[in-house]
């Protein structure tokens, strides 16, 4: 179980995908350039089997903004996007309405 106090530590925010590049060391990963408010970051995401670069570019997504950076197959990831998946598919968690970059998800 995760306590409510621990959950409150997560900063979930709206980000815009500014760039999509193939990960140089992994066939299933993209290296995404994102903007969260006025800050630009890089995240590594395992969504390549489900989304083309054209599908992702310009899309608004939900990210964990305060996740400790991690090096994934040689590339530093400075956050994590949220997605739902089942046995057949994967879907990004996206805002239903137009939201500004950096908006808090509560």
PDB file of C-alpha atoms in Angstrom:
ATOM      1  CA  UNK A   1       0.000   0.000   0.000  1.00  0.00           C
ATOM      2  CA  UNK A   2       1.080   3.548  -0.738  1.00  0.00           C
ATOM      3  CA  UNK A   3       0.129   6.111   1.845  1.00  0.00           C
ATOM      4  CA  UNK A   4      -1.640   9.280   0.788  1.00  0.00           C
ATOM      5  CA  UNK A   5       1.363  11.240   2.085  1.00  0.00           C
ATOM      6  CA  UNK A   6       3.657   9.280  -0.260  1.00  0.00           C
ATOM      7  CA  UNK A   7       1.271   9.777  -3.182  1.00  0.00           C
ATOM      8  CA  UNK A   8       1.273  13.550  -2.574  1.00  0.00           C
ATOM      9  CA  UNK A   9       5.035  13.579  -3.146  1.00  0.00           C
ATOM     10  CA  UNK A  10       4.522  12.798  -6.850  1.00  0.00           C
ATOM     11  CA  UNK A  11       4.368  15.813  -9.155  1.00  0.00           C
ATOM     12  CA  UNK A  12       2.102  14.816 -12.039  1.00  0.00           C
ATOM     13  CA  UNK A  13       2.061  17.499 -14.715  1.00  0.00           C
ATOM     14  CA  UNK A  14       1.004  18.126 -18.297  1.00  0.00           C
ATOM     15  CA  UNK A  15       3.879  18.104 -20.790  1.00  0.00           C
ATOM     16  CA  UNK A  16       4.077  18.690 -24.533  1.00  0.00           C
ATOM     17  CA  UNK A  17       6.189  16.423 -26.734  1.00  0.00           C
ATOM     18  CA  UNK A  18       8.577  18.632 -28.736  1.00  0.00           C
ATOM     19  CA  UNK A  19      10.768  15.978 -30.362  1.00  0.00           C
ATOM     20  CA  UNK A  20      10.758  12.226 -30.950  1.00  0.00           C
ATOM     21  CA  UNK A  21      13.956  10.324 -31.692  1.00  0.00           C
ATOM     22  CA  UNK A  22      14.748   6.626 -31.938  1.00  0.00           C
ATOM     23  CA  UNK A  23      16.756   5.421 -28.965  1.00  0.00           C
ATOM     24  CA  UNK A  24      20.277   4.632 -30.203  1.00  0.00           C
ATOM     25  CA  UNK A  25      20.568   1.441 -28.124  1.00  0.00           C
ATOM     26  CA  UNK A  26      17.031   0.015 -27.968  1.00  0.00           C
ATOM     27  CA  UNK A  27      14.479  -1.030 -30.593  1.00  0.00           C
ATOM     28  CA  UNK A  28      11.416  -0.466 -28.379  1.00  0.00           C
ATOM     29  CA  UNK A  29      12.294   2.957 -26.957  1.00  0.00           C
ATOM     30  CA  UNK A  30      11.981   6.582 -28.025  1.00  0.00           C
ATOM     31  CA  UNK A  31      13.935   9.505 -26.659  1.00  0.00           C
ATOM     32  CA  UNK A  32      11.370  12.285 -26.228  1.00  0.00           C
ATOM     33  CA  UNK A  33      12.093  15.962 -25.800  1.00  0.00           C
ATOM     34  CA  UNK A  34       9.301  17.432 -23.677  1.00  0.00           C
ATOM     35  CA  UNK A  35       8.335  20.809 -22.252  1.00  0.00           C
ATOM     36  CA  UNK A  36       6.864  21.039 -18.746  1.00  0.00           C
ATOM     37  CA  UNK A  37       5.960  24.671 -18.153  1.00  0.00           C
ATOM     38  CA  UNK A  38       9.060  26.589 -19.244  1.00  0.00           C
ATOM     39  CA  UNK A  39      11.446  23.670 -18.596  1.00  0.00           C
ATOM     40  CA  UNK A  40      12.614  21.311 -21.327  1.00  0.00           C
ATOM     41  CA  UNK A  41      13.516  17.738 -20.398  1.00  0.00           C
ATOM     42  CA  UNK A  42      14.385  14.412 -21.968  1.00  0.00           C
ATOM     43  CA  UNK A  43      12.480  11.232 -21.182  1.00  0.00           C
ATOM     44  CA  UNK A  44      12.931   7.701 -22.467  1.00  0.00           C
ATOM     45  CA  UNK A  45       9.659   5.931 -23.228  1.00  0.00           C
ATOM     46  CA  UNK A  46       8.864   2.353 -24.270  1.00  0.00           C
ATOM     47  CA  UNK A  47       5.995   3.231 -26.606  1.00  0.00           C
ATOM     48  CA  UNK A  48       7.653   2.667 -29.988  1.00  0.00           C
ATOM     49  CA  UNK A  49       5.580  -0.438 -30.797  1.00  0.00           C
ATOM     50  CA  UNK A  50       2.349   1.527 -30.377  1.00  0.00           C
ATOM     51  CA  UNK A  51       3.041   5.079 -31.616  1.00  0.00           C
ATOM     52  CA  UNK A  52       4.848   6.538 -34.609  1.00  0.00           C
ATOM     53  CA  UNK A  53       6.913   9.695 -34.173  1.00  0.00           C
ATOM     54  CA  UNK A  54       4.208  11.603 -36.074  1.00  0.00           C
ATOM     55  CA  UNK A  55       1.552  10.377 -33.625  1.00  0.00           C
ATOM     56  CA  UNK A  56       3.543  11.715 -30.669  1.00  0.00           C
ATOM     57  CA  UNK A  57       4.914  15.028 -31.902  1.00  0.00           C
ATOM     58  CA  UNK A  58       2.978  17.927 -30.376  1.00  0.00           C
ATOM     59  CA  UNK A  59       0.853  15.658 -28.155  1.00  0.00           C
ATOM     60  CA  UNK A  60       0.111  16.691 -24.568  1.00  0.00           C
ATOM     61  CA  UNK A  61       0.782  13.911 -22.059  1.00  0.00           C
ATOM     62  CA  UNK A  62       0.849  13.345 -18.301  1.00  0.00           C
ATOM     63  CA  UNK A  63       4.308  12.887 -16.765  1.00  0.00           C
ATOM     64  CA  UNK A  64       5.814  12.228 -13.357  1.00  0.00           C
ATOM     65  CA  UNK A  65       7.876  15.415 -13.269  1.00  0.00           C
ATOM     66  CA  UNK A  66       9.870  14.927 -10.064  1.00  0.00           C
ATOM     67  CA  UNK A  67      11.083  11.370 -10.652  1.00  0.00           C
ATOM     68  CA  UNK A  68      14.768  10.879  -9.932  1.00  0.00           C
ATOM     69  CA  UNK A  69      16.700  10.814 -13.244  1.00  0.00           C
ATOM     70  CA  UNK A  70      17.688   7.350 -14.481  1.00  0.00           C
ATOM     71  CA  UNK A  71      19.996   6.233 -17.263  1.00  0.00           C
ATOM     72  CA  UNK A  72      18.096   3.877 -19.567  1.00  0.00           C
ATOM     73  CA  UNK A  73      20.289   2.006 -22.061  1.00  0.00           C
ATOM     74  CA  UNK A  74      22.795   4.881 -22.029  1.00  0.00           C
ATOM     75  CA  UNK A  75      20.364   7.843 -22.188  1.00  0.00           C
ATOM     76  CA  UNK A  76      19.345   9.873 -19.121  1.00  0.00           C
ATOM     77  CA  UNK A  77      15.587  10.034 -18.584  1.00  0.00           C
ATOM     78  CA  UNK A  78      14.378  12.983 -16.489  1.00  0.00           C
ATOM     79  CA  UNK A  79      10.809  11.840 -15.879  1.00  0.00           C
ATOM     80  CA  UNK A  80       8.234   9.257 -16.890  1.00  0.00           C
ATOM     81  CA  UNK A  81       5.128   9.432 -19.019  1.00  0.00           C
ATOM     82  CA  UNK A  82       1.956   7.720 -17.847  1.00  0.00           C
ATOM     83  CA  UNK A  83       0.277   5.072 -19.988  1.00  0.00           C
ATOM     84  CA  UNK A  84      -2.259   2.292 -19.579  1.00  0.00           C
ATOM     85  CA  UNK A  85      -1.719  -1.127 -21.103  1.00  0.00           C
ATOM     86  CA  UNK A  86      -3.297  -4.520 -21.441  1.00  0.00           C
ATOM     87  CA  UNK A  87      -2.296  -7.679 -23.328  1.00  0.00           C
ATOM     88  CA  UNK A  88      -2.907  -6.133 -26.772  1.00  0.00           C
ATOM     89  CA  UNK A  89      -2.339  -2.409 -26.583  1.00  0.00           C
ATOM     90  CA  UNK A  90      -0.987   0.655 -24.841  1.00  0.00           C
ATOM     91  CA  UNK A  91      -2.554   4.100 -24.510  1.00  0.00           C
ATOM     92  CA  UNK A  92      -0.965   7.304 -23.288  1.00  0.00           C
ATOM     93  CA  UNK A  93      -2.679   9.145 -20.458  1.00  0.00           C
ATOM     94  CA  UNK A  94      -3.636  12.479 -22.039  1.00  0.00           C
ATOM     95  CA  UNK A  95      -5.739  15.424 -20.894  1.00  0.00           C
ATOM     96  CA  UNK A  96      -9.336  15.351 -22.115  1.00  0.00           C
ATOM     97  CA  UNK A  97      -9.379  19.132 -22.622  1.00  0.00           C
ATOM     98  CA  UNK A  98      -6.783  21.650 -23.774  1.00  0.00           C
ATOM     99  CA  UNK A  99      -4.414  22.243 -20.841  1.00  0.00           C
ATOM    100  CA  UNK A 100      -1.335  24.416 -20.490  1.00  0.00           C
ATOM    101  CA  UNK A 101       2.082  22.785 -20.210  1.00  0.00           C
ATOM    102  CA  UNK A 102       3.077  22.430 -16.604  1.00  0.00           C
ATOM    103  CA  UNK A 103      -0.512  22.238 -15.289  1.00  0.00           C
ATOM    104  CA  UNK A 104      -0.731  20.060 -12.170  1.00  0.00           C
ATOM    105  CA  UNK A 105      -2.621  16.788 -12.319  1.00  0.00           C
ATOM    106  CA  UNK A 106      -4.492  16.233  -9.060  1.00  0.00           C
TER     107      UNK A 106
END
